[in-house]
């Protein structure tokens, strides 16, 4: 059987790299410092995915066996990796806006692999419910033939829409860092909601681990957006009709 997850993750990384380079070149920011930042993102993302999975087992020998599919851990690790790489290289310019469209497209492609290999989601009676192979790991619904939410396809649609929106907004936002902030806030809110359709185990009060992780970040992102709104950072995105 082909390793579909790894194939689509690789294609996602490749597509993200192409978008990053094109965007960096367009902004005149394609240099050794930005490439060092990319290296930091890749290394930090790989470590973050592994550590996030290891925290579920708390077994050091399983460090490199689990976590390769933890997206939130990967994103957090990539963010920290970029900060460390920039600190080491002495680069002070913001790079988040270069990453935002690239990450959205890369995630959209990578999630196709998740849809093909992982438990789709919770059981549903909606007409677009999907059935997965009984051999799918950790999927009781697959064994009973239940229709389930195509939760990963929901994310594919979101990420493609985000990519299109970011490509539209990138020439309109002039304040550095705001494109990345909008993407991060949008994805965090979406991920919190889509978790209600995912097959992840609930921990407390009906919320999953990723949702509890996001409860700390969402208020901070909301405050950050409110500050940007008050300062007029997002005014170029608002279409106003001028009465004559």
mmCIF file of N, CA and C in Angstrom, residues 9 36 54 64 73 81 94 121-122 127-128 150 153 167 169 173 179-180 187 205 239:
data_model
loop_
_atom_site.group_PDB
_atom_site.id
_atom_site.type_symbol
_atom_site.label_atom_id
_atom_site.label_comp_id
_atom_site.label_asym_id
_atom_site.label_seq_id
_atom_site.Cartn_x
_atom_site.Cartn_y
_atom_site.Cartn_z
ATOM 1 N N UNK A 9 1.898 14.832 2.351
ATOM 2 C CA UNK A 9 2.633 15.774 3.198
ATOM 3 C C UNK A 9 3.830 16.317 2.428
ATOM 4 N N UNK A 36 17.016 30.822 5.954
ATOM 5 C CA UNK A 36 17.324 30.292 7.289
ATOM 6 C C UNK A 36 16.041 30.163 8.104
ATOM 7 N N UNK A 54 4.253 12.784 21.584
ATOM 8 C CA UNK A 54 4.880 12.139 22.736
ATOM 9 C C UNK A 54 4.178 12.517 24.036
ATOM 10 N N UNK A 64 9.888 9.181 18.784
ATOM 11 C CA UNK A 64 9.926 9.246 17.321
ATOM 12 C C UNK A 64 8.945 8.277 16.660
ATOM 13 N N UNK A 73 0.812 20.859 16.895
ATOM 14 C CA UNK A 73 2.172 20.756 17.425
ATOM 15 C C UNK A 73 3.188 21.187 16.392
ATOM 16 N N UNK A 81 10.572 27.567 15.853
ATOM 17 C CA UNK A 81 11.771 27.345 15.058
ATOM 18 C C UNK A 81 12.182 28.570 14.262
ATOM 19 N N UNK A 94 10.070 40.884 9.863
ATOM 20 C CA UNK A 94 8.984 39.917 10.061
ATOM 21 C C UNK A 94 8.843 39.026 8.829
ATOM 22 N N UNK A 121 -13.925 11.073 10.960
ATOM 23 C CA UNK A 121 -14.536 11.937 11.951
ATOM 24 C C UNK A 121 -15.585 11.185 12.749
ATOM 25 N N UNK A 122 -16.439 11.934 13.417
ATOM 26 C CA UNK A 122 -17.482 11.320 14.226
ATOM 27 C C UNK A 122 -18.654 10.909 13.335
ATOM 28 N N UNK A 127 -25.959 13.910 4.532
ATOM 29 C CA UNK A 127 -25.848 13.192 3.260
ATOM 30 C C UNK A 127 -24.428 13.065 2.719
ATOM 31 N N UNK A 128 -23.510 13.906 3.176
ATOM 32 C CA UNK A 128 -22.142 13.814 2.662
ATOM 33 C C UNK A 128 -21.222 13.004 3.593
ATOM 34 N N UNK A 150 -16.541 13.914 7.002
ATOM 35 C CA UNK A 150 -15.248 14.019 6.306
ATOM 36 C C UNK A 150 -14.482 15.224 6.838
ATOM 37 N N UNK A 153 -11.652 16.764 4.916
ATOM 38 C CA UNK A 153 -12.066 17.488 3.719
ATOM 39 C C UNK A 153 -12.615 18.863 4.077
ATOM 40 N N UNK A 167 -4.095 35.421 -0.731
ATOM 41 C CA UNK A 167 -3.504 35.919 -1.973
ATOM 42 C C UNK A 167 -4.172 37.212 -2.414
ATOM 43 N N UNK A 169 -5.585 39.380 -0.219
ATOM 44 C CA UNK A 169 -5.314 40.411 0.786
ATOM 45 C C UNK A 169 -3.858 40.825 0.866
ATOM 46 N N UNK A 173 -2.873 44.681 2.511
ATOM 47 C CA UNK A 173 -2.408 44.937 3.872
ATOM 48 C C UNK A 173 -0.975 45.452 3.841
ATOM 49 N N UNK A 179 -1.106 39.875 7.877
ATOM 50 C CA UNK A 179 -1.604 38.784 7.049
ATOM 51 C C UNK A 179 -1.491 37.466 7.811
ATOM 52 N N UNK A 180 -0.358 37.271 8.458
ATOM 53 C CA UNK A 180 -0.144 36.057 9.242
ATOM 54 C C UNK A 180 -1.090 36.009 10.438
ATOM 55 N N UNK A 187 -7.623 30.230 11.323
ATOM 56 C CA UNK A 187 -7.425 28.790 11.431
ATOM 57 C C UNK A 187 -7.694 28.302 12.852
ATOM 58 N N UNK A 205 -15.230 18.086 29.762
ATOM 59 C CA UNK A 205 -16.311 18.969 29.336
ATOM 60 C C UNK A 205 -16.630 18.829 27.844
ATOM 61 N N UNK A 239 -14.425 47.126 1.888
ATOM 62 C CA UNK A 239 -14.893 47.845 0.706
ATOM 63 C C UNK A 239 -15.987 48.814 1.125
#
